[in-house]
Amino acid sequence: MQQKIINPQDLAFQLYELHNVEQYLSYDRYSDHSRETLQAALDLALKVAAEEFAPHARLVDEEEPRFENGRVEMRPEVKKALGVLKDTGLMAAGQDYERGGMQLPAAVAQMCVGLLKGANVGTQGYAGLTIAAANLIMVQGSEEQQARFAEPMMAGRFFGTMCLTEPHAGSSLGDLRTRAEPQPDGTYRLFGNKIYISGGDHELSENIIHMVLARVPGAPLGVKGISLFLVPKILVDEDGNLGDRNDVALAGLIHKMGYRGTTSTMLNFGEKHGAVGYLVGEANNGLAAMFHMMNEARIGVGLGSVMLGYTGYLHALEYARERHQGRPIGEKDPGAPQVPLIRHGDIRRMLLAQKAYVEGGLALCLQGAMLVDEKKFATTDDQRNLAAGLLDLLTPVIKSWPSRYCLEANSLAIQVHGGYGYTREYPVEQFYRDNRLNPIHEGTHGIQGIDLLGRKVSTAGGRFYRELMGRLEATIGEARQESRLAESADCLEQAMKAITQATDVINGEKANGDKEKALANATLYLDAFGQVVVGWLWLRQGLKAIAGLAGKGEQTPAFYEGKIKACEYFARYELPGVVSAAELLKALDTTALEIHEDQF
Amino acid sequence: MQQKIINPQDLAFQLYELHNVEQYLSYDRYSDHSRETLQAALDLALKVAAEEFAPHARLVDEEEPRFENGRVEMRPEVKKALGVLKDTGLMAAGQDYERGGMQLPAAVAQMCVGLLKGANVGTQGYAGLTIAAANLIMVQGSEEQQARFAEPMMAGRFFGTMCLTEPHAGSSLGDLRTRAEPQPDGTYRLFGNKIYISGGDHELSENIIHMVLARVPGAPLGVKGISLFLVPKILVDEDGNLGDRNDVALAGLIHKMGYRGTTSTMLNFGEKHGAVGYLVGEANNGLAAMFHMMNEARIGVGLGSVMLGYTGYLHALEYARERHQGRPIGEKDPGAPQVPLIRHGDIRRMLLAQKAYVEGGLALCLQGAMLVDEKKFATTDDQRNLAAGLLDLLTPVIKSWPSRYCLEANSLAIQVHGGYGYTREYPVEQFYRDNRLNPIHEGTHGIQGIDLLGRKVSTAGGRFYRELMGRLEATIGEARQESRLAESADCLEQAMKAITQATDVINGEKANGDKEKALANATLYLDAFGQVVVGWLWLRQGLKAIAGLAGKGEQTPAFYEGKIKACEYFARYELPGVVSAAELLKALDTTALEIHEDQF
């Protein structure tokens, strides 16, 4: 394996055997596609990732973007790589043909992006934000906004940003203060300060299109008074020609622990007479508009986290095979040759844990992407609604589970490398720093936990939660028929029962009124729930591996055996923790609420 | 609290109430000391830490040492701070009066160093290595070596290093190749390459004394053929005058993820005609000589990890009190003022976890330091032997537990800060990067696990292991009498029983012969064992807090209440995981051994 971005067998297994993405080729939208066209797109993305993105990943970490003479300066490799990406057309991989897109299924389109993230998360950031902003305009914007702004973005001529956070409000979006004053011509003038704007300024593209949350005069307080605006860095006339600089000023750069290639900026809107902005969708409906894209954005965060974990795992695996050090336990002869690291039990345990985390995380993110398509294109309303509900339920897990466990995979990759892993002469320490962003942006673990436990598990009277658990039960029943999976099926059943009991108790407490108590351990619930979901995806992988070994698959026997081992690992090492966490959850523990502020 | 290095109440509680360091003032060695003199030393160390070390901690991270014209160049603040430290005499805090030391008890001497680490682990590295190398010479070297080399080190005129690792061997010290050729005058000439030599070259001191592991001609293979040498950077004549440069060359610098202030070097010994070295102790006994210092060195690593976690916790606590963001769960009015972060349940949980980790880790490290003194100065042989055995047993825990859980504390401190925590504009991200070294150096988790489970729990037929468990039982019995601690006592008892059962099963397997199988999950055992030990230290803190609330202590009621809450947190949130880990250990799981190398 020359590239250390993904195991091609695993990618094929997950897409075509586990999730069977080909089933969607029956949808009208994808009818022109075949296994070959999907694979061609993935091969192209992997080639660009390996040849154009990976080689400068360390460089943009070492020489992060600088603020010079009011401009953002960065390494030239970034613009070159993004230019190649633009030329491939992959920036519009999921978009309509008529918009210049490839109309690829969501799982494949996400995966094309994921491969770039695994290769160089910093450079990919500019493309990723552009795709997200363009998607937002495509869904929420007017025809005219789509043509004038989104199409040049999908073609890679304009880049995009998301401007949500303000310095005083952080995650509390309802408190944002940026104001948008209506003008006689129907446009707005924006005034306010935004922070953590990734890709907020640079010289990579002809223009930058900011998607900005702000308030119109008289808007209600809180999240119900937020509107979405499109604010270009450079004004664009009706024919698409670039005009004057808009009143958007770069106030400074933020310096991060990792993810350094993607510049993070502070932007001031309206230092002079206001930044010209265009309302997207309806006034006071901006957060809903933005959240419409949130599922996909959060899958993107989860998948990015997975791919950083995945590349770390492949680097650790290669190192463990090549590096000779120490001798097996019990070898008494100090003159015996040193053995490869992978011969040591503890090294194998760390590699197996990484495999379980990153391949489990990939299965989880692709499950989410499959639901995105089912939600949009399923042929019956019922299927569509069910997919939408399941996707909403799984989104906080997809966002958070990889950003914990694939970060842990990165830590284990360092550990496999020993002292070398801690040095910047090897790449694994950067993956670890880069990945540490993912538990924070697009909603912290704390926020995802409240989303899952406070809302999602009880949506529609708990219908989607029960549907998911029903799917788990079906998989458990099927796996119990296979002697090699019976033990893993039992482990999953115990974990599922434990989380079900905890959910019932907490739902009771929510209904009885002490919501703060009910949600006191929402983050732990999120984690335990995620372990159960990934345990399910591992059991499904185990079933497909058994089928593969019986001749119903395209991969090698060794590959399938590895899947079964990783399934066992997950059941034995990871799932038992769910049972003890569920005890705490069932007890509605309030230790953290009880300690007074002056007792810390 | 202006300094955010330690909570002074906690330091006093731990030293004087929990561990009662004053009991050792009855030893002859400490008879000149009093509570006041101990406190004066700690106050001095804290003042130097806060005023001289902390202010440039970020600077030496941003501008790490550079290799220029064959020299190591670094920020001038480092030399200044170390000069102040030298003038205080704290570098010899634990040494004999007659050697210019302060003859402080080990717990207090370690703590003086710990405060510096919490303030600036990079700059402290130079002093810490010097103290360690000087201690090694004091214990293993000749009178003449002590006077010529160790005394100038304790006075801060010479600095020191430890040269163990070689590029091809890593942790496998038995494979090191540096050779030492005897000369007619009784000295040696050394030839070889060493890597990861912290403080290996710089202009901070008049001289650098390298403690080097090497082989003499005809030495046995493996660890039994390693000798210890003292190799000065600049030769020193019998009167202590500096002479020519020795044949030790700086080959390059290693660039790390964190801990950047302490330069890490590659050194070449004997590029010309051999580096002049002096044998320390007996030939072929070098590893034993080096390991004689290992307990204290490993306590130092553990305490460094604790102090990085501790400063991160205090930063997060201050931020959570001052930063207003969001509203309580259930507050429907978006116009209600935002509340301090600390009002949110999930933030409090993260702060409480940090408190439990860092204060628990501090209790653990100080327990180790107490045993160091008891081992050296106890008045009966039996006490002394018992202390030595307990210290050996606890050392792998002291090394590894903080480097996992206090690193996790650093991660939680980032999470409390949200996006700001990920930026280099705030200090918590640096603590996290700095602390990531600690699970690696001085023996990885994997190595500590094998040390604990493969050797230490069965030393002397398991006598010290049983003694420790007996102490746990006694504490549990005592705590059960206190209504506020009875539940925590039960949790600890269950965890202790679980680990005891696992230990018995594993010892049986070790005795029956499949040592690889017995040790397959040694790292998980290490973790579970550590949780039990820290659970015990938390229960002891709970007992002292109950006593304090009854008027038998010097701290505030709020402080004692916080201790009881943290004890409860540890029992409820941390200890149950031991029970499920023990199930896996009892099953002698070999999942990781079974997966073939080609199945990854």
CSV table of C-alpha atoms in Angstrom, one decimal, chain A residues 8-180:
chain,number,residue,atom,x,y,z
A,8,PRO,CA,-8.7,0.2,-0.8
A,9,GLN,CA,-10.2,-3.1,0.2
A,10,ASP,CA,-11.9,-1.6,3.2
A,11,LEU,CA,-13.3,1.2,1.1
A,12,ALA,CA,-14.7,-1.2,-1.4
A,13,PHE,CA,-16.0,-3.5,1.3
A,14,GLN,CA,-17.8,-0.6,3.1
A,15,LEU,CA,-19.3,1.0,0.1
A,16,TYR,CA,-20.3,-2.0,-2.0
A,17,GLU,CA,-20.7,-4.9,0.5
A,18,LEU,CA,-21.6,-3.3,3.9
A,19,HIS,CA,-23.7,-0.3,2.7
A,20,ASN,CA,-24.4,-1.5,-0.8
A,21,VAL,CA,-24.3,2.0,-2.3
A,22,GLU,CA,-25.2,0.4,-5.7
A,23,GLN,CA,-28.7,-0.1,-4.5
A,24,TYR,CA,-29.3,3.7,-4.9
A,25,LEU,CA,-28.4,3.5,-8.6
A,26,SER,CA,-32.0,2.6,-9.1
A,27,TYR,CA,-33.0,6.2,-8.0
A,28,ASP,CA,-33.6,8.4,-11.1
A,29,ARG,CA,-30.9,10.8,-10.0
A,30,TYR,CA,-28.2,8.2,-10.1
A,31,SER,CA,-29.4,6.2,-13.1
A,32,ASP,CA,-26.5,7.3,-15.3
A,33,HIS,CA,-24.0,5.9,-12.7
A,34,SER,CA,-22.5,2.4,-12.4
A,35,ARG,CA,-20.0,0.8,-10.1
A,36,GLU,CA,-17.4,1.8,-12.6
A,37,THR,CA,-18.3,5.5,-12.6
A,38,LEU,CA,-18.4,5.6,-8.8
A,39,GLN,CA,-15.0,4.0,-8.6
A,40,ALA,CA,-13.6,6.3,-11.2
A,41,ALA,CA,-14.5,9.3,-9.1
A,42,LEU,CA,-13.0,7.7,-6.0
A,43,ASP,CA,-9.9,6.8,-7.8
A,44,LEU,CA,-9.5,10.3,-9.1
A,45,ALA,CA,-10.0,11.7,-5.6
A,46,LEU,CA,-7.5,9.4,-4.1
A,47,LYS,CA,-5.0,10.3,-6.8
A,48,VAL,CA,-5.4,14.0,-6.2
A,49,ALA,CA,-5.2,13.4,-2.5
A,50,ALA,CA,-2.0,11.3,-2.7
A,51,GLU,CA,-0.3,13.4,-5.3
A,52,GLU,CA,-1.4,16.9,-4.8
A,53,PHE,CA,-2.6,17.2,-1.2
A,54,ALA,CA,-0.5,14.8,0.9
A,55,PRO,CA,2.9,16.1,-0.1
A,56,HIS,CA,2.5,19.5,1.4
A,57,ALA,CA,0.5,18.6,4.5
A,58,ARG,CA,3.5,19.1,6.8
A,59,LEU,CA,4.6,22.2,5.0
A,60,VAL,CA,1.4,24.1,5.7
A,61,ASP,CA,1.6,23.0,9.3
A,62,GLU,CA,5.1,24.4,9.7
A,63,GLU,CA,4.5,27.5,7.7
A,64,GLU,CA,1.0,28.4,8.6
A,65,PRO,CA,-0.8,31.4,6.8
A,66,ARG,CA,0.5,34.8,7.9
A,67,PHE,CA,-1.1,38.2,8.1
A,68,GLU,CA,1.0,40.5,6.0
A,69,ASN,CA,0.1,44.0,4.8
A,70,GLY,CA,-3.5,43.3,5.4
A,71,ARG,CA,-3.4,40.1,3.3
A,72,VAL,CA,-3.2,36.4,4.2
A,73,GLU,CA,-0.1,34.9,2.8
A,74,MET,CA,0.4,31.2,2.5
A,75,ARG,CA,2.5,28.5,0.8
A,76,PRO,CA,2.0,28.3,-2.9
A,77,GLU,CA,1.3,24.6,-2.8
A,78,VAL,CA,-2.1,25.2,-1.5
A,79,LYS,CA,-3.3,27.2,-4.5
A,80,LYS,CA,-1.8,24.7,-6.9
A,81,ALA,CA,-3.4,21.7,-5.2
A,82,LEU,CA,-6.8,23.4,-5.1
A,83,GLY,CA,-6.4,24.3,-8.8
A,84,VAL,CA,-5.9,20.7,-9.6
A,85,LEU,CA,-8.9,19.8,-7.5
A,86,LYS,CA,-11.0,22.5,-9.3
A,87,ASP,CA,-10.0,21.1,-12.7
A,88,THR,CA,-11.2,17.6,-11.8
A,89,GLY,CA,-14.7,18.9,-11.1
A,90,LEU,CA,-14.7,17.1,-7.8
A,91,MET,CA,-15.7,20.2,-5.9
A,92,ALA,CA,-19.2,19.7,-7.3
A,93,ALA,CA,-19.2,15.9,-6.9
A,94,GLY,CA,-22.6,15.8,-5.4
A,95,GLN,CA,-24.2,18.6,-7.4
A,96,ASP,CA,-26.6,18.4,-10.3
A,97,TYR,CA,-25.2,17.8,-13.8
A,98,GLU,CA,-26.8,21.0,-15.0
A,99,ARG,CA,-24.9,22.9,-12.4
A,100,GLY,CA,-21.6,21.4,-13.6
A,101,GLY,CA,-21.8,18.6,-11.0
A,102,MET,CA,-21.2,14.9,-11.1
A,103,GLN,CA,-24.4,13.9,-9.3
A,104,LEU,CA,-22.7,11.3,-7.2
A,105,PRO,CA,-24.4,9.5,-4.4
A,106,ALA,CA,-23.8,11.2,-1.1
A,107,ALA,CA,-21.7,8.4,0.3
A,108,VAL,CA,-19.3,8.6,-2.7
A,109,ALA,CA,-19.3,12.4,-2.7
A,110,GLN,CA,-18.5,12.5,1.0
A,111,MET,CA,-15.8,9.9,0.5
A,112,CYS,CA,-14.1,11.9,-2.2
A,113,VAL,CA,-13.9,14.8,0.3
A,114,GLY,CA,-12.8,12.4,3.0
A,115,LEU,CA,-9.9,11.2,1.0
A,116,LEU,CA,-8.7,14.7,0.6
A,117,LYS,CA,-9.1,15.3,4.4
A,118,GLY,CA,-7.0,12.2,5.2
A,119,ALA,CA,-4.3,13.5,2.9
A,120,ASN,CA,-4.2,17.2,4.0
A,121,VAL,CA,-7.0,18.5,6.2
A,122,GLY,CA,-5.6,22.0,6.1
A,123,THR,CA,-5.8,22.5,2.4
A,124,GLN,CA,-9.0,20.6,2.0
A,125,GLY,CA,-10.6,23.1,4.4
A,126,TYR,CA,-10.9,25.8,1.7
A,127,ALA,CA,-12.6,23.4,-0.7
A,128,GLY,CA,-14.8,21.9,2.0
A,129,LEU,CA,-16.1,25.3,3.2
A,130,THR,CA,-16.8,26.3,-0.3
A,131,ILE,CA,-18.8,23.2,-1.1
A,132,ALA,CA,-20.8,23.7,2.2
A,133,ALA,CA,-21.5,27.3,1.4
A,134,ALA,CA,-22.4,26.6,-2.2
A,135,ASN,CA,-24.8,23.8,-1.0
A,136,LEU,CA,-26.4,26.2,1.4
A,137,ILE,CA,-27.1,28.7,-1.4
A,138,MET,CA,-28.3,25.9,-3.7
A,139,VAL,CA,-30.9,24.9,-1.1
A,140,GLN,CA,-31.8,28.2,0.5
A,141,GLY,CA,-30.9,30.8,-2.0
A,142,SER,CA,-32.8,32.4,-4.9
A,143,GLU,CA,-32.3,31.3,-8.5
A,144,GLU,CA,-30.4,34.4,-9.1
A,145,GLN,CA,-28.1,33.9,-6.0
A,146,GLN,CA,-27.5,30.4,-7.2
A,147,ALA,CA,-26.4,31.5,-10.6
A,148,ARG,CA,-24.4,34.5,-9.5
A,149,PHE,CA,-22.6,33.0,-6.5
A,150,ALA,CA,-23.0,29.3,-6.1
A,151,GLU,CA,-22.1,28.3,-9.6
A,152,PRO,CA,-18.7,30.0,-9.6
A,153,MET,CA,-18.2,28.4,-6.2
A,154,MET,CA,-18.9,24.9,-7.4
A,155,ALA,CA,-16.5,25.6,-10.3
A,156,GLY,CA,-13.8,26.6,-7.8
A,157,ARG,CA,-13.6,30.3,-9.0
A,158,PHE,CA,-15.1,31.7,-5.8
A,159,PHE,CA,-14.5,30.2,-2.3
A,160,GLY,CA,-16.9,30.3,0.6
A,161,THR,CA,-17.1,30.6,4.4
A,162,MET,CA,-19.5,30.2,7.2
A,163,CYS,CA,-19.7,33.2,9.6
A,164,LEU,CA,-21.6,32.1,12.8
A,165,THR,CA,-19.5,32.7,15.9
A,166,GLU,CA,-19.0,36.1,17.6
A,167,PRO,CA,-16.4,36.7,20.3
A,168,HIS,CA,-18.8,37.2,23.2
A,169,ALA,CA,-21.2,34.4,22.4
A,170,GLY,CA,-19.3,31.2,21.3
A,171,SER,CA,-21.8,28.4,20.9
A,172,SER,CA,-24.6,30.5,22.2
A,173,LEU,CA,-25.8,31.6,18.7
A,174,GLY,CA,-28.9,33.2,20.0
A,175,ASP,CA,-26.8,35.9,21.5
A,176,LEU,CA,-25.1,37.1,18.3
A,177,ARG,CA,-25.2,40.8,17.7
A,178,THR,CA,-24.2,41.4,14.1
A,179,ARG,CA,-26.9,43.6,12.7
A,180,ALA,CA,-28.2,43.9,9.1
